[in-house]
Amino acid sequence: MTQDWKTRTKLVHTGARRSQYGEMSEAIFLTQGFVYETAEQAEARFVQPGPDEFIYARYGNPTVAMLEDRIAAIEGTEDAFATASGMAAVNGALVSMLRAGDHVVSARALFGSCLYILEEILGRFGVEITLVDGTDLDQWRAAMRPNTKAVFFESVSNPTLEVIDIRAVADIAHAAGAVVVVDNVFATPIYSRAVELGADVIVYSTTKHVDGQGRCLGGVICGKKEYIRKTVETYMKHTGGSMSPFNAWVMLKGLETLDLRVRAQATSAQAIAEALEGDPRLSRVLHPFLDSHPQQALAKAQMEAGGTVISIDLKGGKEAAFRFLNALEIFKITNNLGDAKSLVTHPATTTHQRLPEDQKVTLGITPGLIRISIGLEDTDDLIADLKQALDAI
Ligand SMILES: *Cc1c(COP(=O)(O)O)cnc(C)c1O
C-alpha cells in the first residue's frame, strides 16, 4: 500500500511511529538510552535488535528512524542512515566501505570538505584517488583500474552547476565493479532520479533543502539495506556521527513541506535566471535549464527542474561582485543554500577561498562569480533586488 504512494503523501506520512498516546505530530524521542525490562531482554537486544528495538541513540533512535524511513521511501532506496551533518554522510558513505589499497575516482568539481576527505583523509590511509573532469566520460573511462572500489561526484556541481551524466558514469563504474556514490544536494530529493539512473549510494546534506529553514545540520546516506545496516551503521555507530533526535524531528517537519518549497524555489530560480540572462554587466548566467547551458539536454533528461540555485559572473570581477553583494537588500550574504530565505555567496573568497589559483581557474571559480540560492520570497521582488544591486555597481 505505502509503496504506491506518491512523493507528497510519503513526505507527510511514511515512517511515522506513534507512541501509546497517539500523538498527531511525530514525537521527539529525546533520549540517548532505552530501558530493558529484564537483563535477558538487554542481552537479546545486543545480540540482534528486532524491528523498532533500540539500544543507544548513537546506534539508532525512533525519531531518527522515522526520518530514515521517510527519506529512503522518497529516494527509492531500501534504507537510509541519518548523520550529524552532510559531511558526516559523505565521510561515512566512503570511509565505511574503503580500505588501504583501494582506488577511488572522483569528479574534480567538489566542495572543499569533500576534497579534504578524499585527498587528505583517504590518502593518509592508503586509498588512492584520481580526480577527473566529471563532464568528460573519456576521463572516467581512462581512470578506472582493477582496484577501483568507488566513484564519487556531485550530480550538479557547486558552484558552477555542471551536470554529471549519472547513467553514463554509473555504466562505466559498474563495468569496472565500482560502487557509484552521488552527492545529490543540488538536484534535491524532489528532482532526484539517481537510483533509476544507476547510483548505488546517494548522499544528502539535509542542512540544505530538507531543513530548508536554516536551523539544523544534518545528512543522510541512502542505499541498499545490506550496505546501510552492515557497512554504514557499523561504522557510524562506533565513530559517533549519528544524527541527534531533535535535529531528526526538525528534518521530519521540513520533509512535510519539501515538495512545495523546492518546486516554488526552482520555478522562481528559472524565472530569475531567464530575467538575468543577457544583462550587459554579466559575462555568464549559469542554471542547468537555461538554453545557454551546455548540458541543458542532459539536465532535462536527468532532472524535472533545474534546481534552486543559479550562479552569475560579473564582468567587473571581485570589486563589482562585492559592490553587488553589499547593495542587495533581500538576499543575505552567507554560505548556506536551499533556504526559504534567498542567499548569496562569493565562492572565490569564502567557500572555495583555499583552493590554489590554478584550481579556481580550472573549476571556473572566477573573481566575479556569485552563487545565488533562491528562496520563497516573491519572484518579482527578488528580480527587482538583483537589478537594483546590478545598477549599484
Ligand atoms: C553543504 C554541502 C555538503 C556538506 O553538508 P553539511 O551539512 O554542511 O555538512 C556536502 N555536499 C554538498 C554538495 C553541499 O552543498
Short mmCIF file of C-alpha atoms and ligand atoms in Angstrom, two decimals:
data_model
loop_
_atom_site.label_atom_id
_atom_site.label_comp_id
_atom_site.label_asym_id
_atom_site.label_seq_id
_atom_site.Cartn_x
_atom_site.Cartn_y
_atom_site.Cartn_z
CA MET A 1 0.00 0.00 0.00
CA THR A 2 2.53 2.63 1.13
CA GLN A 3 4.71 1.55 -1.78
CA ASP A 4 2.14 3.05 -4.15
CA TRP A 5 2.00 6.46 -2.51
CA LYS A 6 3.28 9.44 -4.48
CA THR A 7 6.10 11.56 -3.09
CA ARG A 8 3.91 14.20 -1.45
CA THR A 9 1.98 11.60 0.52
CA LYS A 10 5.16 9.81 1.57
CA LEU A 11 6.71 13.11 2.68
CA VAL A 12 3.89 13.59 5.17
CA HIS A 13 3.26 10.03 6.39
CA THR A 14 5.92 7.42 5.64
CA GLY A 15 7.83 6.05 8.59
CA ALA A 16 5.55 7.59 11.24
CA ARG A 17 5.65 5.78 14.57
CA ARG A 18 3.08 6.66 17.23
CA SER A 19 3.51 6.04 20.94
CA GLN A 20 0.70 4.82 23.21
CA TYR A 21 -0.52 8.43 23.40
CA GLY A 22 -1.42 8.60 19.72
CA GLU A 23 0.28 11.97 19.25
CA MET A 24 -0.57 13.75 15.97
CA SER A 25 2.84 15.24 15.28
CA GLU A 26 5.85 12.96 15.32
CA ALA A 27 7.32 12.79 18.82
CA ILE A 28 10.85 13.87 19.62
CA PHE A 29 12.29 10.91 21.48
CA LEU A 30 14.97 12.99 23.17
CA THR A 31 16.64 10.09 24.87
CA GLN A 32 20.11 8.64 24.45
CA GLY A 33 19.26 5.30 26.05
CA PHE A 34 16.43 2.77 26.27
CA VAL A 35 15.30 0.76 29.31
CA TYR A 36 15.19 -3.04 29.12
CA GLU A 37 12.55 -4.83 31.20
CA THR A 38 14.91 -7.61 32.09
CA ALA A 39 18.58 -8.49 31.85
CA GLU A 40 17.60 -11.21 29.40
CA GLN A 41 15.94 -8.64 27.15
CA ALA A 42 19.07 -6.47 27.23
CA GLU A 43 21.22 -9.47 26.30
CA ALA A 44 18.90 -10.45 23.45
CA ARG A 45 18.81 -6.93 22.07
CA PHE A 46 22.59 -6.67 21.98
CA VAL A 47 22.75 -9.97 20.11
CA GLN A 48 20.22 -8.85 17.49
CA PRO A 49 17.77 -5.96 17.93
CA GLY A 50 14.34 -6.69 16.48
CA PRO A 51 12.40 -4.23 14.36
CA ASP A 52 11.90 -0.95 16.24
CA GLU A 53 14.07 -2.06 19.12
CA PHE A 54 16.68 0.47 20.14
CA ILE A 55 19.85 0.31 22.23
CA TYR A 56 21.52 3.71 22.26
CA ALA A 57 20.96 6.87 20.21
CA ARG A 58 24.35 6.57 18.53
CA TYR A 59 23.04 3.27 17.06
CA GLY A 60 19.50 4.43 16.34
CA ASN A 61 16.51 6.28 17.81
CA PRO A 62 12.76 6.24 17.00
CA THR A 63 12.63 9.85 15.76
CA VAL A 64 15.74 9.33 13.66
CA ALA A 65 14.28 6.06 12.31
CA MET A 66 11.15 7.91 11.15
CA LEU A 67 13.33 10.31 9.18
CA GLU A 68 15.43 7.48 7.72
CA ASP A 69 12.37 5.55 6.57
CA ARG A 70 10.79 8.65 5.04
CA ILE A 71 13.88 9.72 3.10
CA ALA A 72 14.56 6.18 1.85
CA ALA A 73 10.95 6.00 0.63
CA ILE A 74 11.15 9.19 -1.42
CA GLU A 75 14.64 8.44 -2.76
CA GLY A 76 13.58 4.91 -3.70
CA THR A 77 16.34 3.10 -1.81
CA GLU A 78 15.92 0.13 0.52
CA ASP A 79 17.22 2.01 3.54
CA ALA A 80 18.91 5.16 4.82
CA PHE A 81 21.14 6.23 7.71
CA ALA A 82 20.85 9.75 9.16
CA THR A 83 24.05 11.55 10.13
CA ALA A 84 25.06 14.60 12.15
CA SER A 85 25.82 16.68 9.04
CA GLY A 86 26.21 16.38 5.29
CA MET A 87 29.93 15.94 5.74
CA ALA A 88 29.41 13.09 8.24
CA ALA A 89 27.31 11.48 5.49
CA VAL A 90 29.99 11.90 2.79
CA ASN A 91 32.69 10.66 5.17
CA GLY A 92 30.56 7.74 6.39
CA ALA A 93 29.49 6.66 2.92
CA LEU A 94 33.09 6.47 1.69
CA VAL A 95 35.26 5.59 4.69
CA SER A 96 32.92 2.82 5.86
CA MET A 97 33.46 0.86 2.62
CA LEU A 98 37.09 1.61 1.72
CA ARG A 99 40.39 0.15 2.86
CA ALA A 100 44.10 0.65 2.08
CA GLY A 101 44.90 -0.38 -1.49
CA ASP A 102 41.50 0.66 -2.84
CA HIS A 103 41.22 3.27 -5.56
CA VAL A 104 38.54 5.96 -5.91
CA VAL A 105 37.76 8.07 -8.97
CA SER A 106 36.09 11.39 -8.25
CA ALA A 107 34.94 14.42 -10.18
CA ARG A 108 37.26 17.36 -9.52
CA ALA A 109 34.49 19.93 -9.03
CA LEU A 110 33.84 19.28 -5.35
CA PHE A 111 33.00 21.04 -2.16
CA GLY A 112 36.25 21.81 -0.24
CA SER A 113 35.42 19.47 2.65
CA CYS A 114 34.72 16.57 0.25
CA LEU A 115 38.12 17.17 -1.34
CA TYR A 116 39.68 17.07 2.15
CA ILE A 117 38.11 13.67 2.88
CA LEU A 118 39.22 12.24 -0.46
CA GLU A 119 42.73 13.58 -0.72
CA GLU A 120 43.75 14.09 2.88
CA ILE A 121 41.90 11.50 4.99
CA LEU A 122 41.59 8.65 2.49
CA GLY A 123 45.04 9.40 1.10
CA ARG A 124 46.55 9.19 4.57
CA PHE A 125 45.12 5.68 4.99
CA GLY A 126 46.39 4.32 1.71
CA VAL A 127 43.40 4.83 -0.59
CA GLU A 128 44.44 6.16 -4.00
CA ILE A 129 42.41 8.96 -5.57
CA THR A 130 42.14 10.03 -9.21
CA LEU A 131 40.38 13.33 -9.92
CA VAL A 132 38.73 13.78 -13.32
CA ASP A 133 36.68 16.37 -15.17
CA GLY A 134 33.28 14.91 -14.29
CA THR A 135 31.67 16.01 -17.55
CA ASP A 136 34.28 14.16 -19.67
CA LEU A 137 33.26 10.48 -19.91
CA ASP A 138 36.59 9.54 -21.52
CA GLN A 139 38.38 10.71 -18.39
CA TRP A 140 36.14 8.50 -16.21
CA ARG A 141 36.84 5.52 -18.51
CA ALA A 142 40.58 6.12 -18.53
CA ALA A 143 40.73 6.44 -14.75
CA MET A 144 39.18 3.05 -13.93
CA ARG A 145 41.54 0.40 -12.53
CA PRO A 146 41.06 -3.16 -11.32
CA ASN A 147 41.14 -1.90 -7.71
CA THR A 148 38.66 0.98 -8.29
CA LYS A 149 36.20 0.46 -5.47
CA ALA A 150 34.06 3.59 -5.80
CA VAL A 151 33.34 6.65 -7.91
CA PHE A 152 32.16 9.87 -6.34
CA PHE A 153 30.66 13.07 -7.74
CA GLU A 154 28.17 15.88 -7.14
CA SER A 155 25.37 15.29 -9.67
CA VAL A 156 25.13 19.07 -10.12
CA SER A 157 28.35 20.74 -9.10
CA ASN A 158 28.80 23.59 -6.68
CA PRO A 159 29.06 26.47 -7.58
CA THR A 160 29.27 26.29 -11.40
CA LEU A 161 26.28 23.93 -11.83
CA GLU A 162 27.89 21.43 -14.17
CA VAL A 163 25.70 18.38 -14.65
CA ILE A 164 27.22 14.91 -14.42
CA ASP A 165 25.65 12.16 -16.53
CA ILE A 166 24.70 9.74 -13.74
CA ARG A 167 23.69 6.89 -16.05
CA ALA A 168 26.82 7.08 -18.21
CA VAL A 169 29.21 7.31 -15.25
CA ALA A 170 27.31 4.50 -13.46
CA ASP A 171 27.67 2.26 -16.53
CA ILE A 172 31.42 2.91 -16.65
CA ALA A 173 31.78 2.34 -12.90
CA HIS A 174 29.68 -0.81 -12.81
CA ALA A 175 31.61 -2.32 -15.72
CA ALA A 176 34.71 -1.90 -13.54
CA GLY A 177 32.94 -3.30 -10.47
CA ALA A 178 32.90 0.05 -8.64
CA VAL A 179 30.19 1.47 -6.37
CA VAL A 180 28.58 4.76 -7.50
CA VAL A 181 28.31 7.34 -4.72
CA VAL A 182 26.44 10.53 -5.61
CA ASP A 183 26.30 13.75 -3.58
CA ASN A 184 22.87 14.87 -4.73
CA VAL A 185 22.30 18.10 -2.77
CA PHE A 186 21.83 20.41 -5.76
CA ALA A 187 19.42 18.02 -7.51
CA THR A 188 17.36 17.83 -4.26
CA PRO A 189 15.42 14.70 -3.22
CA ILE A 190 12.41 16.07 -5.14
CA TYR A 191 14.09 16.08 -8.56
CA SER A 192 16.38 13.11 -7.95
CA ARG A 193 16.16 10.11 -10.27
CA ALA A 194 19.56 8.88 -9.11
CA VAL A 195 18.50 5.32 -8.23
CA GLU A 196 16.78 4.79 -11.57
CA LEU A 197 19.88 6.17 -13.33
CA GLY A 198 22.17 3.68 -11.60
CA ALA A 199 23.50 5.35 -8.45
CA ASP A 200 24.17 2.86 -5.64
CA VAL A 201 24.61 5.30 -2.77
CA ILE A 202 23.03 8.75 -2.57
CA VAL A 203 24.16 11.30 -0.02
CA TYR A 204 22.38 14.49 1.05
CA SER A 205 23.22 17.33 3.35
CA THR A 206 19.76 17.73 4.91
CA THR A 207 21.05 21.07 6.22
CA LYS A 208 20.06 22.42 2.81
CA HIS A 209 16.60 21.84 1.29
CA VAL A 210 15.31 19.24 3.77
CA ASP A 211 15.52 21.57 6.75
CA GLY A 212 15.16 24.42 4.31
CA GLN A 213 14.76 26.98 7.06
CA GLY A 214 18.34 27.37 8.20
CA ARG A 215 18.07 25.70 11.61
CA CYS A 216 19.90 22.38 11.93
CA LEU A 217 22.82 20.47 10.46
CA GLY A 218 22.10 17.00 9.16
CA GLY A 219 22.85 14.46 6.50
CA VAL A 220 21.65 11.15 5.17
CA ILE A 221 23.15 8.17 3.33
CA CYS A 222 20.69 6.23 1.15
CA GLY A 223 21.36 2.79 -0.31
CA LYS A 224 20.77 -0.96 -0.13
CA LYS A 225 19.79 -2.42 3.26
CA GLU A 226 22.89 -4.60 3.45
CA TYR A 227 25.24 -1.63 2.86
CA ILE A 228 23.32 0.77 5.15
CA ARG A 229 22.90 -1.60 8.11
CA LYS A 230 26.07 -3.70 7.84
CA THR A 231 28.66 -1.27 6.46
CA VAL A 232 27.45 2.28 7.22
CA GLU A 233 25.63 1.71 10.52
CA THR A 234 28.52 -0.29 11.93
CA TYR A 235 30.98 2.49 11.06
CA MET A 236 28.73 5.35 12.18
CA LYS A 237 27.61 3.83 15.46
CA HIS A 238 31.17 3.23 16.56
CA THR A 239 32.59 6.56 15.35
CA GLY A 240 29.80 8.83 16.59
CA GLY A 241 28.44 10.60 13.52
CA SER A 242 24.74 9.83 14.05
CA MET A 243 22.02 12.50 13.86
CA SER A 244 20.51 13.87 17.05
CA PRO A 245 16.81 13.08 17.64
CA PHE A 246 16.00 16.78 17.89
CA ASN A 247 17.57 17.52 14.51
CA ALA A 248 15.80 14.49 13.01
CA TRP A 249 12.49 15.93 14.20
CA VAL A 250 13.26 19.30 12.59
CA MET A 251 14.14 17.47 9.36
CA LEU A 252 10.89 15.43 9.51
CA LYS A 253 8.90 18.66 9.75
CA GLY A 254 10.98 20.01 6.85
CA LEU A 255 10.15 16.97 4.71
CA GLU A 256 6.41 17.64 5.07
CA THR A 257 6.76 20.85 3.04
CA LEU A 258 9.82 19.88 0.96
CA ASP A 259 7.97 19.27 -2.28
CA LEU A 260 6.06 22.57 -2.12
CA ARG A 261 9.13 24.57 -1.19
CA VAL A 262 11.53 23.05 -3.71
CA ARG A 263 9.07 23.39 -6.58
CA ALA A 264 8.32 27.03 -5.73
CA GLN A 265 12.01 27.85 -5.34
CA ALA A 266 13.00 26.04 -8.54
CA THR A 267 10.28 27.76 -10.57
CA SER A 268 11.42 31.11 -9.22
CA ALA A 269 15.10 30.27 -9.86
CA GLN A 270 14.46 29.51 -13.51
CA ALA A 271 12.43 32.74 -13.99
CA ILE A 272 15.20 34.75 -12.32
CA ALA A 273 17.93 33.10 -14.41
CA GLU A 274 15.96 33.94 -17.56
CA ALA A 275 15.45 37.54 -16.39
CA LEU A 276 19.19 37.97 -15.75
CA GLU A 277 20.45 36.32 -18.92
CA GLY A 278 21.74 38.83 -21.44
CA ASP A 279 22.34 41.56 -18.85
CA PRO A 280 25.34 43.51 -20.21
CA ARG A 281 27.04 43.55 -16.79
CA LEU A 282 27.20 39.75 -16.65
CA SER A 283 29.56 37.51 -18.59
CA ARG A 284 27.72 34.30 -17.60
CA VAL A 285 24.40 33.25 -16.11
CA LEU A 286 24.55 29.59 -15.03
CA HIS A 287 21.44 27.47 -14.49
CA PRO A 288 21.03 23.88 -15.75
CA PHE A 289 17.74 24.58 -17.56
CA LEU A 290 18.84 27.73 -19.45
CA ASP A 291 19.13 27.37 -23.23
CA SER A 292 22.72 28.64 -22.91
CA HIS A 293 23.74 25.82 -20.51
CA PRO A 294 25.98 23.39 -22.42
CA GLN A 295 24.29 20.41 -20.74
CA GLN A 296 20.68 21.60 -20.85
CA ALA A 297 19.53 18.43 -22.65
CA LEU A 298 21.24 16.17 -20.10
CA ALA A 299 19.86 18.25 -17.22
CA LYS A 300 16.35 17.95 -18.63
CA ALA A 301 16.70 14.21 -19.11
CA GLN A 302 18.02 13.74 -15.59
CA MET A 303 16.00 16.24 -13.52
CA GLU A 304 12.46 17.54 -13.65
CA ALA A 305 13.64 21.11 -12.95
CA GLY A 306 16.95 22.91 -12.85
CA GLY A 307 17.12 23.29 -9.09
CA THR A 308 17.03 26.23 -6.72
CA VAL A 309 20.49 27.68 -7.32
CA ILE A 310 21.83 29.93 -10.07
CA SER A 311 25.30 31.42 -10.49
CA ILE A 312 26.23 34.66 -12.21
CA ASP A 313 29.61 36.05 -13.25
CA LEU A 314 30.08 39.81 -13.06
CA LYS A 315 32.29 41.31 -15.74
CA GLY A 316 33.74 43.75 -13.20
CA GLY A 317 35.40 40.94 -11.18
CA LYS A 318 35.77 40.93 -7.39
CA GLU A 319 35.23 44.67 -6.98
CA ALA A 320 31.93 44.61 -8.85
CA ALA A 321 30.92 41.40 -7.07
CA PHE A 322 31.45 42.92 -3.62
CA ARG A 323 29.58 46.12 -4.55
CA PHE A 324 26.72 43.99 -5.88
CA LEU A 325 26.60 41.84 -2.73
CA ASN A 326 26.69 44.86 -0.44
CA ALA A 327 23.86 46.57 -2.35
CA LEU A 328 21.41 43.66 -2.06
CA GLU A 329 18.50 44.22 0.32
CA ILE A 330 16.53 40.95 0.35
CA PHE A 331 19.34 38.49 -0.41
CA LYS A 332 21.53 37.71 2.61
CA ILE A 333 25.29 37.18 2.31
CA THR A 334 26.00 33.73 3.72
CA ASN A 335 27.24 30.30 2.63
CA ASN A 336 24.18 28.09 3.09
CA LEU A 337 21.76 27.22 0.27
CA GLY A 338 18.32 25.73 -0.18
CA ASP A 339 16.85 28.03 2.47
CA ALA A 340 13.44 29.78 2.49
CA LYS A 341 15.46 33.00 2.52
CA SER A 342 17.33 33.95 -0.64
CA LEU A 343 21.08 33.81 -0.11
CA VAL A 344 24.21 34.89 -1.95
CA THR A 345 27.77 33.58 -1.72
CA HIS A 346 31.06 34.74 -3.23
CA PRO A 347 32.80 31.35 -3.63
CA ALA A 348 36.27 32.68 -4.57
CA THR A 349 36.70 34.44 -1.21
CA THR A 350 34.65 32.14 1.05
CA THR A 351 33.68 28.51 0.35
CA HIS A 352 36.45 27.99 -2.19
CA GLN A 353 38.96 30.50 -0.79
CA ARG A 354 41.63 27.94 0.00
CA LEU A 355 41.78 26.42 -3.48
CA PRO A 356 45.00 27.31 -5.33
CA GLU A 357 44.51 29.90 -8.12
CA ASP A 358 45.03 27.40 -10.95
CA GLN A 359 42.37 25.11 -9.47
CA LYS A 360 39.94 28.04 -9.25
CA VAL A 361 40.57 28.76 -12.94
CA THR A 362 40.06 25.08 -13.87
CA LEU A 363 36.79 24.97 -11.94
CA GLY A 364 35.50 28.29 -13.29
CA ILE A 365 35.51 29.96 -9.86
CA THR A 366 36.28 33.44 -11.14
CA PRO A 367 36.54 36.65 -9.04
CA GLY A 368 33.18 37.82 -10.42
CA LEU A 369 31.28 34.57 -9.72
CA ILE A 370 28.35 34.73 -7.31
CA ARG A 371 26.22 31.76 -6.24
CA ILE A 372 22.58 32.66 -5.65
CA SER A 373 20.23 30.38 -3.73
CA ILE A 374 16.64 31.31 -4.47
CA GLY A 375 14.24 31.27 -1.54
CA LEU A 376 10.49 31.54 -1.11
CA GLU A 377 10.09 35.31 -1.48
CA ASP A 378 8.11 36.85 -4.34
CA THR A 379 9.95 36.32 -7.64
CA ASP A 380 9.40 39.90 -8.85
CA ASP A 381 10.76 41.31 -5.59
CA LEU A 382 13.87 39.15 -5.99
CA ILE A 383 14.42 40.22 -9.61
CA ALA A 384 13.98 43.88 -8.62
CA ASP A 385 16.54 43.47 -5.80
CA LEU A 386 19.09 41.82 -8.13
CA LYS A 387 18.57 44.53 -10.78
CA GLN A 388 18.96 47.42 -8.33
CA ALA A 389 22.15 45.82 -6.97
CA LEU A 390 23.49 45.44 -10.54
CA ASP A 391 22.70 49.13 -11.10
CA ALA A 392 24.64 49.95 -7.93
CA ILE A 393 27.93 48.54 -9.28
C1 LIG B 1 26.57 21.67 2.15
C2 LIG B 1 27.06 20.56 1.35
C3 LIG B 1 27.75 19.50 1.93
C4 LIG B 1 28.06 19.47 3.41
O1 LIG B 1 26.91 19.47 4.21
P1 LIG B 1 26.91 19.96 5.74
O2 LIG B 1 25.53 19.64 6.21
O3 LIG B 1 27.26 21.41 5.74
O4 LIG B 1 27.96 19.17 6.45
C5 LIG B 1 28.19 18.48 1.11
N1 LIG B 1 27.96 18.49 -0.21
C6 LIG B 1 27.29 19.50 -0.81
C7 LIG B 1 27.07 19.45 -2.28
C8 LIG B 1 26.82 20.56 -0.06
O5 LIG B 1 26.15 21.56 -0.66
#
